[in-house]
Short mmCIF file of C-alpha atoms and ligand atoms in Angstrom, two decimals:
data_model
loop_
_atom_site.label_atom_id
_atom_site.label_comp_id
_atom_site.label_asym_id
_atom_site.label_seq_id
_atom_site.Cartn_x
_atom_site.Cartn_y
_atom_site.Cartn_z
CA MET A 1 15.96 -18.28 -25.24
CA LYS A 2 15.39 -15.47 -22.73
CA ASN A 3 12.69 -16.21 -20.21
CA ASN A 4 9.54 -14.09 -20.26
CA PRO A 5 9.74 -11.29 -17.69
CA VAL A 6 7.86 -11.87 -14.42
CA TYR A 7 6.81 -8.62 -12.72
CA VAL A 8 6.24 -8.12 -9.06
CA THR A 9 2.58 -7.48 -9.66
CA SER A 10 0.15 -7.63 -12.50
CA PRO A 11 -3.27 -5.95 -12.45
CA LEU A 12 -6.47 -7.84 -11.84
CA LEU A 13 -8.19 -7.62 -15.30
CA PRO A 14 -11.49 -9.49 -15.70
CA PRO A 15 -12.38 -10.64 -19.25
CA LEU A 16 -13.01 -7.73 -21.56
CA ALA A 17 -16.42 -9.09 -22.59
CA ASP A 18 -17.57 -8.77 -18.97
CA PHE A 19 -16.93 -5.10 -19.08
CA MET A 20 -18.93 -4.45 -22.23
CA PRO A 21 -22.35 -4.28 -20.59
CA TYR A 22 -21.01 -1.52 -18.24
CA LEU A 23 -19.70 0.50 -21.18
CA GLU A 24 -23.11 0.12 -23.04
CA ASN A 25 -24.77 1.33 -19.93
CA ILE A 26 -22.46 4.46 -19.68
CA TRP A 27 -23.06 5.18 -23.42
CA GLN A 28 -26.83 4.88 -22.97
CA ASN A 29 -26.93 7.08 -19.82
CA ARG A 30 -24.47 9.64 -21.14
CA TRP A 31 -23.43 10.30 -17.56
CA LEU A 32 -19.63 10.20 -17.51
CA THR A 33 -18.63 11.62 -14.14
CA ASN A 34 -19.85 13.74 -11.18
CA ASN A 35 -21.37 11.17 -8.82
CA GLY A 36 -22.98 9.09 -11.55
CA PRO A 37 -24.89 5.84 -11.07
CA PHE A 38 -21.78 3.53 -11.09
CA HIS A 39 -20.00 5.88 -8.70
CA GLN A 40 -22.91 5.67 -6.31
CA GLN A 41 -23.13 1.89 -6.68
CA LEU A 42 -19.41 1.43 -6.01
CA GLU A 43 -19.49 3.55 -2.92
CA GLN A 44 -22.30 1.35 -1.62
CA ALA A 45 -20.74 -1.88 -2.69
CA LEU A 46 -17.37 -1.06 -1.24
CA GLY A 47 -18.95 0.10 1.94
CA ASN A 48 -20.68 -3.30 2.26
CA TYR A 49 -17.69 -5.36 1.27
CA LEU A 50 -15.15 -3.56 3.41
CA GLY A 51 -17.41 -2.90 6.36
CA CYS A 52 -16.95 0.87 6.14
CA PRO A 53 -20.30 2.52 5.26
CA HIS A 54 -19.01 6.13 4.68
CA ILE A 55 -16.65 5.94 1.76
CA SER A 56 -15.78 8.84 -0.63
CA LEU A 57 -14.26 7.77 -3.93
CA PHE A 58 -11.41 9.64 -5.59
CA ALA A 59 -9.63 9.82 -8.94
CA ASN A 60 -6.48 8.48 -7.31
CA GLY A 61 -4.96 7.75 -3.90
CA THR A 62 -2.78 10.79 -3.78
CA LEU A 63 -5.66 13.24 -4.25
CA ALA A 64 -7.46 11.37 -1.51
CA LEU A 65 -4.47 11.79 0.80
CA LEU A 66 -4.30 15.49 -0.05
CA CYS A 67 -8.00 15.98 0.69
CA ALA A 68 -7.86 13.89 3.94
CA ILE A 69 -5.14 16.15 5.28
CA GLN A 70 -6.95 19.27 4.07
CA ALA A 71 -10.23 18.11 5.65
CA LEU A 72 -8.65 17.85 9.12
CA GLY A 73 -7.20 21.33 8.94
CA LEU A 74 -3.78 20.14 10.07
CA THR A 75 -0.89 22.59 10.79
CA GLY A 76 2.84 22.57 11.48
CA GLU A 77 4.40 19.14 11.82
CA VAL A 78 3.05 15.70 11.01
CA ILE A 79 4.77 12.57 12.29
CA THR A 80 5.12 9.95 9.58
CA THR A 81 7.27 7.02 8.30
CA PRO A 82 10.23 7.24 5.90
CA TYR A 83 9.52 3.68 4.77
CA SER A 84 6.68 4.18 2.27
CA PHE A 85 5.85 5.28 -1.22
CA VAL A 86 6.84 8.93 -1.68
CA ALA A 87 3.20 10.08 -1.96
CA THR A 88 2.83 9.72 1.81
CA SER A 89 5.25 12.56 2.56
CA HIS A 90 4.53 14.58 -0.58
CA SER A 91 0.87 14.87 0.43
CA LEU A 92 2.06 16.62 3.65
CA VAL A 93 4.40 19.05 1.89
CA TRP A 94 1.68 19.77 -0.72
CA ASN A 95 -0.45 20.90 2.19
CA ASN A 96 2.39 23.10 3.57
CA LEU A 97 3.12 20.75 6.47
CA GLN A 98 6.49 19.49 7.66
CA PRO A 99 6.90 15.67 7.74
CA VAL A 100 8.74 14.43 10.81
CA PHE A 101 10.23 10.96 10.28
CA VAL A 102 10.08 8.31 12.97
CA ASP A 103 11.94 4.92 12.75
CA ILE A 104 10.09 1.67 12.00
CA ASP A 105 9.55 -1.87 13.26
CA PRO A 106 12.22 -4.27 11.80
CA LEU A 107 9.76 -6.94 10.64
CA THR A 108 6.50 -5.27 9.64
CA GLY A 109 8.13 -2.07 8.31
CA ASN A 110 5.44 -0.06 10.17
CA ILE A 111 6.17 3.08 12.14
CA ASP A 112 7.54 2.20 15.61
CA ALA A 113 4.73 3.39 17.92
CA GLU A 114 7.14 3.46 20.85
CA LYS A 115 9.22 6.12 19.21
CA ILE A 116 6.42 8.43 18.19
CA GLU A 117 5.98 10.27 21.46
CA GLN A 118 9.53 11.56 21.62
CA ALA A 119 9.08 13.16 18.16
CA ILE A 120 5.99 15.23 19.26
CA THR A 121 6.70 18.98 19.59
CA PRO A 122 4.34 21.91 20.23
CA ALA A 123 3.94 22.20 16.48
CA THR A 124 2.74 18.56 15.99
CA SER A 125 -0.84 18.35 14.79
CA ALA A 126 -1.18 14.75 13.53
CA ILE A 127 0.29 11.28 12.85
CA LEU A 128 0.28 9.78 9.42
CA PRO A 129 1.20 6.09 9.66
CA VAL A 130 1.11 3.61 6.76
CA HIS A 131 -0.21 0.01 7.04
CA CYS A 132 2.93 -1.16 5.29
CA TYR A 133 2.47 -4.15 2.94
CA GLY A 134 -1.13 -4.19 4.22
CA ILE A 135 -0.03 -5.30 7.73
CA PRO A 136 -1.82 -3.05 10.27
CA ALA A 137 0.28 -0.54 12.12
CA ASP A 138 0.04 -0.60 15.91
CA VAL A 139 -3.31 1.18 15.87
CA THR A 140 -4.04 0.54 19.60
CA ARG A 141 -0.90 2.40 20.74
CA ILE A 142 -1.09 5.09 18.08
CA ASN A 143 -4.76 5.94 18.65
CA ALA A 144 -4.30 6.07 22.42
CA LEU A 145 -1.26 8.32 22.14
CA ALA A 146 -3.01 10.60 19.67
CA ARG A 147 -5.99 10.89 21.99
CA ARG A 148 -3.81 11.60 24.96
CA ARG A 149 -1.78 14.29 23.12
CA GLY A 150 -4.70 15.80 21.19
CA LEU A 151 -3.41 14.76 17.70
CA LYS A 152 -5.33 13.59 14.66
CA VAL A 153 -4.47 10.38 12.96
CA ILE A 154 -4.74 9.58 9.23
CA TYR A 155 -3.85 6.07 8.16
CA ASP A 156 -2.34 5.66 4.71
CA ALA A 157 -4.13 2.44 3.96
CA ALA A 158 -3.05 2.30 0.31
CA HIS A 159 -1.91 -1.32 0.80
CA ALA A 160 -4.65 -2.41 3.21
CA PHE A 161 -7.70 -3.14 1.06
CA GLY A 162 -9.78 -5.78 2.81
CA VAL A 163 -7.46 -6.14 5.79
CA GLU A 164 -9.12 -7.03 9.13
CA ARG A 165 -7.94 -6.94 12.69
CA ASN A 166 -10.01 -8.94 15.25
CA ARG A 167 -12.60 -9.44 12.48
CA ALA A 168 -13.14 -5.71 11.97
CA SER A 169 -11.96 -3.61 9.08
CA ILE A 170 -8.62 -1.85 9.69
CA LEU A 171 -9.99 1.00 7.62
CA ASN A 172 -12.21 2.35 10.38
CA GLN A 173 -9.17 3.29 12.56
CA GLY A 174 -8.09 6.78 13.23
CA ASP A 175 -9.80 10.02 12.07
CA LEU A 176 -9.61 9.02 8.40
CA SER A 177 -8.11 6.24 6.25
CA VAL A 178 -7.02 6.56 2.69
CA LEU A 179 -7.08 3.79 0.02
CA SER A 180 -5.35 3.57 -3.32
CA PHE A 181 -6.95 1.73 -6.26
CA HIS A 182 -3.90 2.24 -8.53
CA ALA A 183 -3.28 -0.53 -11.08
CA THR A 184 -0.56 -2.04 -9.03
CA LYS A 185 -2.74 -2.43 -5.91
CA VAL A 186 -4.75 -5.40 -4.69
CA PHE A 187 -8.00 -3.83 -5.98
CA ASN A 188 -7.76 -1.42 -8.85
CA THR A 189 -9.87 1.00 -10.88
CA PHE A 190 -6.92 1.78 -13.23
CA GLU A 191 -6.24 4.88 -11.14
CA GLY A 192 -8.41 5.47 -8.10
CA GLY A 193 -8.64 5.96 -4.38
CA ALA A 194 -10.95 6.59 -1.46
CA ILE A 195 -11.27 8.17 1.93
CA VAL A 196 -12.93 6.07 4.58
CA CYS A 197 -14.82 8.49 6.86
CA PRO A 198 -16.29 7.89 10.29
CA ASP A 199 -19.77 9.33 9.66
CA ARG A 200 -22.13 10.92 7.16
CA GLU A 201 -21.19 14.47 8.03
CA SER A 202 -17.42 13.97 7.46
CA LYS A 203 -18.19 12.14 4.19
CA GLN A 204 -20.31 15.07 3.09
CA ALA A 205 -17.49 17.51 3.86
CA ILE A 206 -15.08 15.41 1.93
CA ASP A 207 -17.52 14.94 -1.01
CA ARG A 208 -17.51 18.79 -1.26
CA LEU A 209 -13.79 18.98 -0.98
CA LYS A 210 -13.27 16.73 -4.00
CA ASN A 211 -15.81 18.64 -6.04
CA PHE A 212 -14.41 22.29 -6.00
CA GLY A 213 -16.12 22.99 -2.66
CA PHE A 214 -19.58 23.01 -4.22
CA ALA A 215 -22.33 22.66 -1.52
CA GLY A 216 -25.18 23.02 -4.05
CA GLU A 217 -25.79 24.00 -7.71
CA THR A 218 -24.41 27.53 -7.19
CA ALA A 219 -23.05 27.54 -3.71
CA VAL A 220 -19.31 27.25 -3.14
CA GLU A 221 -18.73 27.52 0.66
CA SER A 222 -15.20 26.29 0.99
CA LEU A 223 -11.99 25.52 -0.91
CA GLY A 224 -12.07 22.42 -3.09
CA ILE A 225 -10.27 20.56 -5.84
CA ASN A 226 -11.20 18.14 -8.61
CA GLY A 227 -10.67 14.74 -7.08
CA LYS A 228 -13.69 12.90 -8.56
CA MET A 229 -13.67 9.33 -9.73
CA ASN A 230 -15.29 8.95 -13.17
CA GLU A 231 -17.90 6.42 -14.34
CA LEU A 232 -15.41 4.22 -16.30
CA GLN A 233 -13.24 3.81 -13.18
CA ALA A 234 -16.38 3.12 -10.97
CA ALA A 235 -17.80 0.59 -13.40
CA PHE A 236 -14.44 -1.23 -13.55
CA GLY A 237 -14.39 -1.29 -9.80
CA LEU A 238 -17.80 -2.86 -9.56
CA LEU A 239 -16.75 -5.55 -12.03
CA GLN A 240 -13.52 -6.24 -10.18
CA LEU A 241 -15.25 -6.48 -6.83
CA GLN A 242 -17.06 -9.66 -8.07
CA ARG A 243 -13.64 -11.40 -8.31
CA ILE A 244 -11.85 -9.96 -5.34
CA ASP A 245 -12.31 -12.91 -2.92
CA GLU A 246 -10.88 -15.32 -5.55
CA ALA A 247 -7.95 -12.89 -6.11
CA LEU A 248 -7.26 -12.69 -2.37
CA SER A 249 -7.25 -16.48 -1.94
CA GLN A 250 -4.82 -16.83 -4.90
CA ARG A 251 -2.51 -14.33 -3.24
CA LYS A 252 -2.64 -16.33 -0.04
CA ALA A 253 -1.74 -19.55 -1.81
CA ILE A 254 1.30 -17.85 -3.44
CA TYR A 255 2.37 -16.46 -0.03
CA GLN A 256 2.18 -19.94 1.46
CA ARG A 257 4.23 -21.54 -1.37
CA TYR A 258 6.98 -18.94 -0.86
CA ARG A 259 6.84 -19.51 2.87
CA ARG A 260 7.16 -23.28 2.65
CA ALA A 261 10.08 -23.04 0.25
CA LEU A 262 12.10 -20.24 1.80
CA SER A 263 11.39 -20.03 5.58
CA ALA A 264 14.15 -22.51 6.44
CA VAL A 265 16.83 -20.73 4.41
CA ALA A 266 19.49 -19.20 6.69
CA GLY A 267 19.68 -15.42 6.36
CA LEU A 268 16.25 -14.94 4.86
CA GLU A 269 13.37 -13.58 6.92
CA MET A 270 9.76 -12.95 6.02
CA VAL A 271 6.63 -11.37 7.58
CA THR A 272 4.13 -13.53 9.36
CA PRO A 273 0.87 -11.75 10.25
CA ALA A 274 -0.34 -12.24 13.79
CA PRO A 275 -3.26 -14.66 14.19
CA HIS A 276 -5.83 -11.82 14.86
CA ILE A 277 -4.95 -10.24 11.48
CA SER A 278 -6.76 -11.17 8.33
CA TRP A 279 -4.17 -10.07 5.73
CA ASN A 280 -4.56 -9.36 2.07
CA TYR A 281 -1.11 -10.69 0.96
CA ALA A 282 -0.60 -7.48 -0.96
CA TYR A 283 3.19 -7.86 -1.11
CA PHE A 284 5.76 -10.54 -0.32
CA PRO A 285 8.65 -8.70 1.33
CA LEU A 286 11.73 -10.90 1.87
CA TYR A 287 14.51 -9.62 4.08
CA VAL A 288 18.02 -10.60 3.08
CA ARG A 289 19.85 -10.46 6.36
CA ALA A 290 23.63 -10.17 6.81
CA ASP A 291 24.10 -13.98 7.24
CA PHE A 292 22.66 -14.79 3.71
CA PRO A 293 25.47 -15.70 1.36
CA CYS A 294 24.94 -12.60 -0.84
CA SER A 295 23.66 -9.07 -0.48
CA ARG A 296 20.07 -7.96 -1.30
CA ASP A 297 21.40 -6.10 -4.31
CA ALA A 298 23.22 -9.19 -5.57
CA LEU A 299 20.03 -11.21 -5.23
CA TYR A 300 18.08 -8.46 -6.98
CA ALA A 301 20.60 -8.37 -9.89
CA ARG A 302 20.58 -12.17 -10.23
CA LEU A 303 16.74 -12.22 -10.40
CA ARG A 304 16.75 -9.38 -12.96
CA ASP A 305 19.28 -11.26 -15.09
CA ASP A 306 16.71 -14.05 -15.26
CA GLY A 307 13.81 -11.77 -16.13
CA ILE A 308 12.37 -11.70 -12.59
CA MET A 309 11.52 -8.04 -12.00
CA ALA A 310 11.53 -8.07 -8.19
CA ARG A 311 11.26 -4.62 -6.59
CA ARG A 312 13.00 -2.97 -3.57
CA TYR A 313 9.97 -1.63 -1.69
CA PHE A 314 10.97 0.59 0.04
CA TYR A 315 14.35 1.76 -1.19
CA PRO A 316 15.50 4.47 -1.07
CA LEU A 317 13.77 5.77 2.03
CA ILE A 318 11.61 8.87 1.49
CA SER A 319 13.99 10.67 3.90
CA ASP A 320 16.86 10.11 1.43
CA PHE A 321 15.27 11.94 -1.49
CA PRO A 322 16.86 15.45 -1.91
CA LEU A 323 13.58 17.14 -1.05
CA TYR A 324 13.61 15.58 2.42
CA ALA A 325 17.26 14.73 3.14
CA SER A 326 17.93 18.01 5.00
CA HIS A 327 15.03 17.65 7.43
CA PRO A 328 16.40 17.15 10.97
CA SER A 329 14.47 13.94 11.41
CA ALA A 330 15.96 12.53 8.21
CA ARG A 331 19.43 12.10 9.63
CA ALA A 332 20.78 8.57 9.52
CA GLY A 333 21.11 8.24 13.34
CA ASN A 334 17.39 8.89 13.76
CA LEU A 335 16.37 6.03 11.43
CA PRO A 336 18.68 3.07 11.83
CA VAL A 337 16.11 0.39 11.46
CA ALA A 338 14.47 1.92 8.38
CA ARG A 339 17.86 2.33 6.81
CA ARG A 340 18.77 -1.34 7.40
CA LEU A 341 15.46 -2.58 6.14
CA ALA A 342 15.68 -0.44 2.96
CA ASP A 343 18.99 -2.16 2.26
CA GLN A 344 17.68 -5.70 2.93
CA VAL A 345 14.17 -5.85 1.58
CA ILE A 346 13.21 -7.33 -1.77
CA CYS A 347 9.56 -7.81 -2.82
CA LEU A 348 8.93 -10.95 -4.78
CA PRO A 349 6.22 -11.43 -7.50
CA ILE A 350 2.75 -12.05 -5.91
CA TYR A 351 -0.45 -11.58 -7.82
CA PRO A 352 -3.51 -13.59 -8.97
CA GLY A 353 -2.58 -15.38 -12.17
CA LEU A 354 1.15 -15.82 -11.29
CA ALA A 355 1.74 -19.31 -12.73
CA ALA A 356 3.09 -21.90 -10.30
CA SER A 357 5.93 -22.59 -12.75
CA GLN A 358 6.98 -18.88 -12.74
CA GLN A 359 6.90 -18.85 -8.94
CA GLN A 360 8.98 -21.99 -8.94
CA ARG A 361 11.59 -20.22 -11.10
CA VAL A 362 11.83 -17.44 -8.50
CA ILE A 363 12.18 -19.93 -5.65
CA GLN A 364 14.78 -22.08 -7.45
CA LEU A 365 16.95 -19.06 -8.23
CA ILE A 366 16.96 -17.94 -4.58
CA LEU A 367 17.65 -21.52 -3.32
CA ALA A 368 20.42 -21.96 -5.83
CA LEU A 369 22.02 -18.73 -4.73
CA ALA A 370 21.79 -19.76 -1.08
CA ASP A 371 23.22 -23.15 -1.95
CA GLU A 372 26.00 -22.11 -4.43
CA ARG A 373 27.53 -19.83 -1.92
CA ALA A 374 27.12 -22.40 0.85
CA SER A 375 28.88 -25.09 -1.07
CA HIS A 376 31.60 -22.60 -2.11
CA HIS A 377 32.23 -21.91 1.56
CA ARG A 378 32.32 -25.66 2.26
CA ARG A 379 34.87 -26.26 -0.46
CA GLN A 380 37.04 -23.43 0.86
CA ARG A 381 36.99 -24.85 4.35
CA ARG A 382 38.21 -28.23 3.19
C1 PLP B 1 0.12 3.71 -4.10
C2 PLP B 1 0.42 4.42 -2.84
C3 PLP B 1 -0.03 5.76 -2.69
C4 PLP B 1 -0.58 6.66 -3.81
O1 PLP B 1 -1.65 6.15 -4.42
P1 PLP B 1 -1.97 6.55 -5.93
O2 PLP B 1 -3.34 5.92 -6.12
O3 PLP B 1 -0.98 5.89 -6.80
O4 PLP B 1 -2.02 8.02 -6.08
C5 PLP B 1 0.10 6.37 -1.42
N1 PLP B 1 0.70 5.71 -0.38
C6 PLP B 1 1.16 4.51 -0.52
C7 PLP B 1 1.79 3.82 0.65
C8 PLP B 1 1.03 3.77 -1.75
O5 PLP B 1 1.55 2.59 -1.89
#
């Protein structure tokens, strides 16, 4: 009998019965979208939970990225990472900006802050780093460099829900930070997103931007789009927020089990957050280095054969998609670390509700592969 498939993530879904009172409330109010009561409550509740008082909710993370870029009035070139979900670069191109790719750190997958400065040209207006896997980018260096060179910084914090650095939210870094609440993320509203703003004025400007530019009942004073989150999404977010701490601690327990089982295996490497980081364990990236008995793709295929749907985040690099491949910064010689990581990374299943037995299946397969090949080599040497 074929094993049930195990996916790399599975959405946090509270019992349906718990959602019914929210639905009844919406039906009673007949207020479906446009800054309704649940929308207002969720902005408040997330602000409190995350430690970011000025949050503007969006229909999805990509619209939030588009509007964050639009709000800062960026021009020309923006320095970013090739090692991300494609929405990061797409949001620049959609705003008529040119992404400039900079190489990454070999363990965190974050943009290499040391290499940003040499990519700055007179056309550069901003830096768009990603907190890859929820692990903070080097915000100290990046913010200082941006200040010195007069650049804006937008953090793509799609993976970084609830992440703290020195006991403060990572989401307050830079000029703006952008969250995604997509179904596959740590906290979801089916689809959804948010911009974390530094103050009331910038939130107000962004609230207008996501609502066609309306500044009053009849006044449209600037360009805008429809980026609004609706009441169903917001209600679901409120419900989910009640269980987020439990979800995060389950993720941590799964991370620790992988670590204990796999950290001594030759040729495998994994990310360890620094002690001053409070991580959300959003992903479990495993790096299959050259001294592991088989390639990342062989491991990936073996897991798939057994119904374990691991994912290669992030492969291919954004800079390898046809839309980007001809950019000067996309050439292979500019991005050696990103290229290597894209060929070595595999993300293992990690989500609240992942059964210990399922995780054990993943671990056993990897250990067997490490062992099979090792004993094969031993036999050959005899
Ligand atoms: C998920 C994701 C996005 C896009 O968010 P959506 O809510 O799916 O539009 C952007 N950047 C990164 C790094 C992501 O992982």
